[in-house]
Amino acid sequence: CYNISMTITLEQLEVLTPAAFSDTAAEHVSKRYNHVRTADVVEHLLDAGFEITHATQQKTQKRSEHKASNQKHRIRMRMPYTGETSARVGQIFPSMDLVNSGDWSSNLIFASGLYRFICENGMIAPFGNQNTTIKTRHDRIDETVMAKIEEGIQAAPALFEFAEQCADTRMSPDDARNFAKQAARIRFDIPEEDTVDDGIVTGLLQRRRPADAADDLWGVFNSVQENGTHGGFRAPSLNGRLRRVRARSNIGADMSWNQNLWELTQSFANRLN
């Protein structure tokens, strides 16, 4: 579980995500590429009252260790916003994820979302109605960063309201299984014409803590999100053998999973209310 009193300092961040402190881009990128030093953006956010809560960098194989200084990385920061929520949704706060790289593998991305204290269970929600994260051009960092930060803060109340709406949305056992089946297609790229294995559905729906045991969309969503992210249950592989599902380690795939699951949850909330 996550210790809510702990935050990450800039010194600790440099150990976790050294690429965020790189002053130069990868050698293979165009000279027209304007490198953005992620640490500079983080410092802007710290000055604005944000706190660093989580950081990760895409791993490299031994033969590619020289690329580590420009790898894709993600830094999650708690927004300086405290909303009023009920005990039904637990201790949550709005966050902003920064994703960047110095090798052309990623734009500088700002993604707003919610973060649960109880289990380090982060979920990313897109800004606005476009259902996409906002990608900031590297050559326009000075004129757009603060605007995107403010946009994320302004979106926070709607995130809290949505959490409350999900907690008010009753889920029958059939609704929960239907949700998990659709989530399984997202998580494991299962085509619509293929049947979702019952073992995957059961694995995604397993409740890891009493707080998620309620028969509402909020509890079902958090269980599926956490199990889909951290794995740990068994599911059939392509050859039919059971295998242990691993945790997501790819930053891009994890963001896609979170965003698509958020949209699925919105569709269920709209349909069941």
Coordinates of C-alpha atoms in Angstrom, one line a residue:
C1 CA 0.0 0.0 0.0
Y2 CA 1.0 3.6 -0.5
N3 CA 2.1 5.7 2.4
I4 CA 0.2 9.0 2.0
S5 CA 2.8 10.9 3.9
M6 CA 5.6 10.1 1.4
T7 CA 6.4 12.3 -1.5
I8 CA 9.3 12.0 -3.9
T9 CA 12.0 14.7 -3.9
L10 CA 13.8 16.0 -7.0
E11 CA 16.9 14.1 -5.9
Q12 CA 15.0 10.8 -5.6
L13 CA 13.3 11.5 -8.9
E14 CA 16.7 11.7 -10.7
V15 CA 17.4 8.2 -9.5
L16 CA 14.0 6.8 -10.5
T17 CA 13.8 8.6 -13.9
P18 CA 17.3 9.8 -15.0
A19 CA 15.9 10.5 -18.5
A20 CA 13.8 13.3 -17.0
F21 CA 17.0 15.2 -16.3
S22 CA 18.7 14.7 -19.6
D23 CA 19.8 18.0 -21.2
T24 CA 20.1 16.6 -24.7
A25 CA 18.0 14.5 -27.0
A26 CA 19.0 11.2 -28.5
E27 CA 21.6 11.3 -31.2
H28 CA 19.3 9.9 -33.9
V29 CA 16.6 12.6 -33.7
S30 CA 16.5 15.5 -36.1
K31 CA 18.3 18.7 -35.4
R32 CA 15.0 20.5 -35.6
Y33 CA 13.8 18.5 -32.6
N34 CA 13.5 20.9 -29.6
H35 CA 14.3 18.8 -26.6
V36 CA 12.2 19.5 -23.5
R37 CA 13.8 18.7 -20.2
T38 CA 11.1 17.0 -18.1
A39 CA 12.7 18.1 -14.8
D40 CA 12.1 21.7 -15.8
V41 CA 8.4 21.1 -16.2
V42 CA 8.3 19.2 -12.9
E43 CA 9.9 22.2 -11.2
H44 CA 7.1 24.4 -12.6
L45 CA 4.6 22.1 -11.1
L46 CA 6.3 22.0 -7.7
D47 CA 6.3 25.8 -7.6
A48 CA 2.5 25.6 -8.4
G49 CA 2.0 23.4 -5.3
F50 CA 2.1 19.9 -6.9
E51 CA 3.8 17.0 -5.2
I52 CA 5.6 14.0 -6.8
T53 CA 4.0 10.7 -5.8
H54 CA 5.2 8.2 -8.4
A55 CA 7.8 7.9 -11.2
T56 CA 8.9 5.2 -13.6
Q57 CA 11.1 4.9 -16.6
Q58 CA 10.8 2.5 -19.5
K59 CA 13.4 -0.2 -19.0
T60 CA 16.1 -0.9 -21.5
Q61 CA 17.8 -4.2 -22.4
K62 CA 21.6 -4.5 -21.6
R63 CA 22.5 -4.0 -25.2
S64 CA 20.5 -0.8 -25.2
E65 CA 21.7 0.7 -21.9
H66 CA 23.2 3.6 -23.8
K67 CA 19.6 4.7 -24.6
A68 CA 18.5 5.0 -21.0
S69 CA 19.2 8.7 -20.7
N70 CA 16.5 9.4 -23.3
Q71 CA 13.9 6.7 -22.5
K72 CA 10.2 7.3 -22.2
H73 CA 9.3 8.1 -18.6
R74 CA 6.2 9.0 -16.6
I75 CA 5.9 11.1 -13.5
R76 CA 2.7 11.3 -11.5
M77 CA 2.1 14.4 -9.4
R78 CA -0.7 15.2 -7.0
M79 CA -2.6 18.4 -7.9
P80 CA -2.9 21.2 -5.3
Y81 CA -6.7 20.6 -5.1
T82 CA -8.7 19.1 -2.3
G83 CA -12.2 18.1 -3.1
E84 CA -14.9 16.8 -0.7
T85 CA -15.7 13.1 -1.2
S86 CA -17.7 10.6 0.7
A87 CA -16.4 7.5 2.5
R88 CA -17.9 5.5 -0.4
V89 CA -15.1 6.5 -2.7
G90 CA -12.3 6.5 -0.1
Q91 CA -9.3 8.7 0.0
I92 CA -8.7 10.0 -3.6
F93 CA -7.0 13.0 -5.0
P94 CA -6.6 14.4 -8.5
S95 CA -3.3 13.8 -10.2
M96 CA -1.5 14.8 -13.4
D97 CA 0.8 12.4 -15.3
L98 CA 3.7 13.7 -17.3
V99 CA 5.0 11.5 -20.0
N100 CA 7.9 12.4 -22.1
S101 CA 11.0 11.1 -23.8
G102 CA 14.1 12.4 -25.6
D103 CA 14.1 9.9 -28.4
W104 CA 11.0 10.8 -30.4
S105 CA 9.0 8.0 -28.9
S106 CA 6.6 10.3 -27.1
N107 CA 5.4 13.8 -27.1
L108 CA 5.2 15.7 -23.8
I109 CA 1.8 14.5 -22.5
F110 CA -0.2 15.8 -19.7
A111 CA -3.0 13.4 -18.5
S112 CA -5.3 14.2 -15.6
G113 CA -6.8 11.5 -13.4
L114 CA -7.5 10.2 -9.9
Y115 CA -5.2 8.4 -7.5
R116 CA -6.3 6.3 -4.6
F117 CA -4.3 6.4 -1.4
I118 CA -5.3 2.9 -0.4
C119 CA -3.4 0.9 -3.0
E120 CA -1.4 3.1 -5.3
N121 CA -4.2 2.5 -7.8
G122 CA -3.8 5.3 -10.4
M123 CA -6.3 5.9 -13.1
I124 CA -5.9 8.4 -16.0
A125 CA -8.8 10.4 -17.3
P126 CA -8.6 12.4 -20.5
F127 CA -9.1 16.1 -20.6
G128 CA -12.3 17.6 -22.2
N129 CA -14.6 15.7 -24.4
Q130 CA -12.1 14.5 -27.0
N131 CA -11.2 11.4 -25.0
T132 CA -7.5 12.0 -25.7
T133 CA -4.6 13.3 -23.7
I134 CA -3.3 16.7 -24.6
K135 CA 0.0 16.5 -26.4
T136 CA 2.2 19.5 -26.2
R137 CA 4.6 20.3 -28.9
H138 CA 8.2 20.4 -27.8
D139 CA 8.8 23.7 -29.5
R140 CA 5.9 25.4 -27.7
I141 CA 6.7 24.4 -24.1
D142 CA 7.0 28.0 -22.7
E143 CA 3.6 29.2 -23.9
T144 CA 1.5 26.1 -23.2
V145 CA 2.8 24.3 -20.1
M146 CA 1.1 26.6 -17.5
A147 CA -2.1 26.6 -19.5
K148 CA -2.3 22.8 -19.5
I149 CA -1.5 22.7 -15.8
E150 CA -4.4 25.1 -15.1
E151 CA -6.7 23.0 -17.4
G152 CA -5.9 19.9 -15.4
I153 CA -6.7 21.6 -12.1
Q154 CA -10.0 22.9 -13.6
A155 CA -10.9 19.4 -14.6
A156 CA -10.5 18.0 -11.1
P157 CA -14.0 18.7 -9.7
A158 CA -15.6 16.7 -12.6
L159 CA -13.3 13.7 -11.7
F160 CA -14.6 13.7 -8.1
E161 CA -18.2 14.0 -9.3
F162 CA -17.7 11.1 -11.6
A163 CA -16.3 8.9 -8.7
E164 CA -19.4 9.8 -6.6
Q165 CA -21.7 8.9 -9.6
C166 CA -20.0 5.5 -9.9
A167 CA -20.5 4.9 -6.2
D168 CA -24.2 5.6 -6.7
T169 CA -24.5 3.2 -9.6
R170 CA -25.7 -0.2 -8.6
M171 CA -24.2 -3.3 -10.3
S172 CA -25.9 -6.7 -10.6
P173 CA -23.7 -9.7 -10.8
D174 CA -24.5 -9.9 -14.6
D175 CA -23.6 -6.2 -15.0
A176 CA -20.3 -6.8 -13.2
R177 CA -19.4 -9.8 -15.4
N178 CA -20.4 -7.9 -18.5
F179 CA -18.1 -5.0 -17.5
A180 CA -15.2 -7.4 -16.8
K181 CA -15.7 -9.1 -20.1
Q182 CA -15.5 -5.8 -22.0
A183 CA -12.5 -4.8 -19.9
A184 CA -10.8 -8.1 -20.7
R185 CA -11.1 -7.3 -24.4
I186 CA -9.4 -4.0 -23.8
R187 CA -6.7 -5.4 -21.5
F188 CA -5.8 -8.6 -23.6
D189 CA -6.8 -7.4 -27.1
I190 CA -9.5 -10.1 -27.4
P191 CA -11.5 -9.7 -30.7
E192 CA -15.2 -9.4 -30.5
E193 CA -15.7 -12.7 -32.3
D194 CA -13.7 -14.6 -29.7
T195 CA -15.1 -15.7 -26.3
V196 CA -13.6 -14.2 -23.2
D197 CA -12.5 -17.0 -20.8
D198 CA -14.3 -17.2 -17.5
G199 CA -11.0 -17.3 -15.7
I200 CA -10.0 -13.9 -17.0
V201 CA -13.4 -12.5 -15.9
T202 CA -13.0 -14.0 -12.4
G203 CA -9.5 -12.7 -12.1
L204 CA -10.4 -9.2 -13.1
L205 CA -13.3 -9.1 -10.6
Q206 CA -11.5 -10.5 -7.6
R207 CA -11.8 -8.1 -4.7
R208 CA -8.5 -7.4 -3.0
R209 CA -9.9 -5.4 -0.1
P210 CA -13.2 -4.8 1.7
A211 CA -13.4 -1.2 0.4
D212 CA -14.1 -2.6 -3.1
A213 CA -16.6 -5.2 -2.1
A214 CA -19.7 -3.1 -2.6
D215 CA -22.1 -3.9 -5.5
D216 CA -21.5 -0.6 -7.2
L217 CA -19.7 0.5 -10.3
W218 CA -17.0 2.3 -8.3
G219 CA -16.0 -0.9 -6.5
V220 CA -16.1 -3.0 -9.7
F221 CA -14.1 -0.5 -11.6
N222 CA -11.4 -0.2 -9.0
S223 CA -11.1 -4.0 -8.7
V224 CA -10.9 -4.5 -12.5
Q225 CA -8.5 -1.6 -12.9
E226 CA -6.1 -2.8 -10.2
N227 CA -6.2 -6.5 -11.3
G228 CA -5.7 -5.5 -14.9
T229 CA -2.8 -3.3 -14.0
H230 CA -1.0 -5.4 -11.4
G231 CA -2.0 -8.9 -12.6
G232 CA -1.3 -11.8 -10.3
F233 CA -4.1 -14.0 -11.4
R234 CA -4.1 -16.9 -13.9
A235 CA -5.5 -16.7 -17.4
P236 CA -5.2 -18.9 -20.5
S237 CA -2.4 -18.2 -23.0
L238 CA -2.7 -18.6 -26.8
N239 CA -1.9 -22.3 -26.5
G240 CA -4.6 -22.8 -23.9
R241 CA -2.3 -23.2 -20.9
L242 CA -2.8 -21.2 -17.8
R243 CA -0.3 -18.5 -17.1
R244 CA 0.1 -15.9 -14.4
V245 CA -0.8 -12.4 -15.7
R246 CA 2.1 -10.0 -15.2
A247 CA 1.9 -6.4 -14.2
R248 CA 1.8 -3.7 -16.9
S249 CA 5.3 -2.3 -17.4
N250 CA 4.9 -0.5 -20.7
I251 CA 4.0 3.1 -20.1
G252 CA 2.1 3.6 -23.4
A253 CA 0.1 0.4 -23.0
D254 CA -0.7 1.3 -19.4
M255 CA -2.0 4.7 -20.3
S256 CA -4.1 3.3 -23.1
W257 CA -5.6 0.6 -20.7
N258 CA -6.5 3.3 -18.1
Q259 CA -8.1 5.7 -20.6
N260 CA -10.1 3.0 -22.4
L261 CA -11.2 1.5 -19.1
W262 CA -12.3 5.0 -17.9
E263 CA -14.4 5.4 -21.1
L264 CA -15.9 2.0 -20.5
T265 CA -16.8 3.0 -17.0
Q266 CA -18.4 6.2 -18.3
S267 CA -20.6 4.2 -20.7
F268 CA -21.8 1.9 -17.9
A269 CA -22.6 4.9 -15.6
N270 CA -24.6 6.5 -18.4
R271 CA -26.5 3.3 -19.2
L272 CA -27.3 2.2 -15.7
N273 CA -28.5 5.6 -14.4

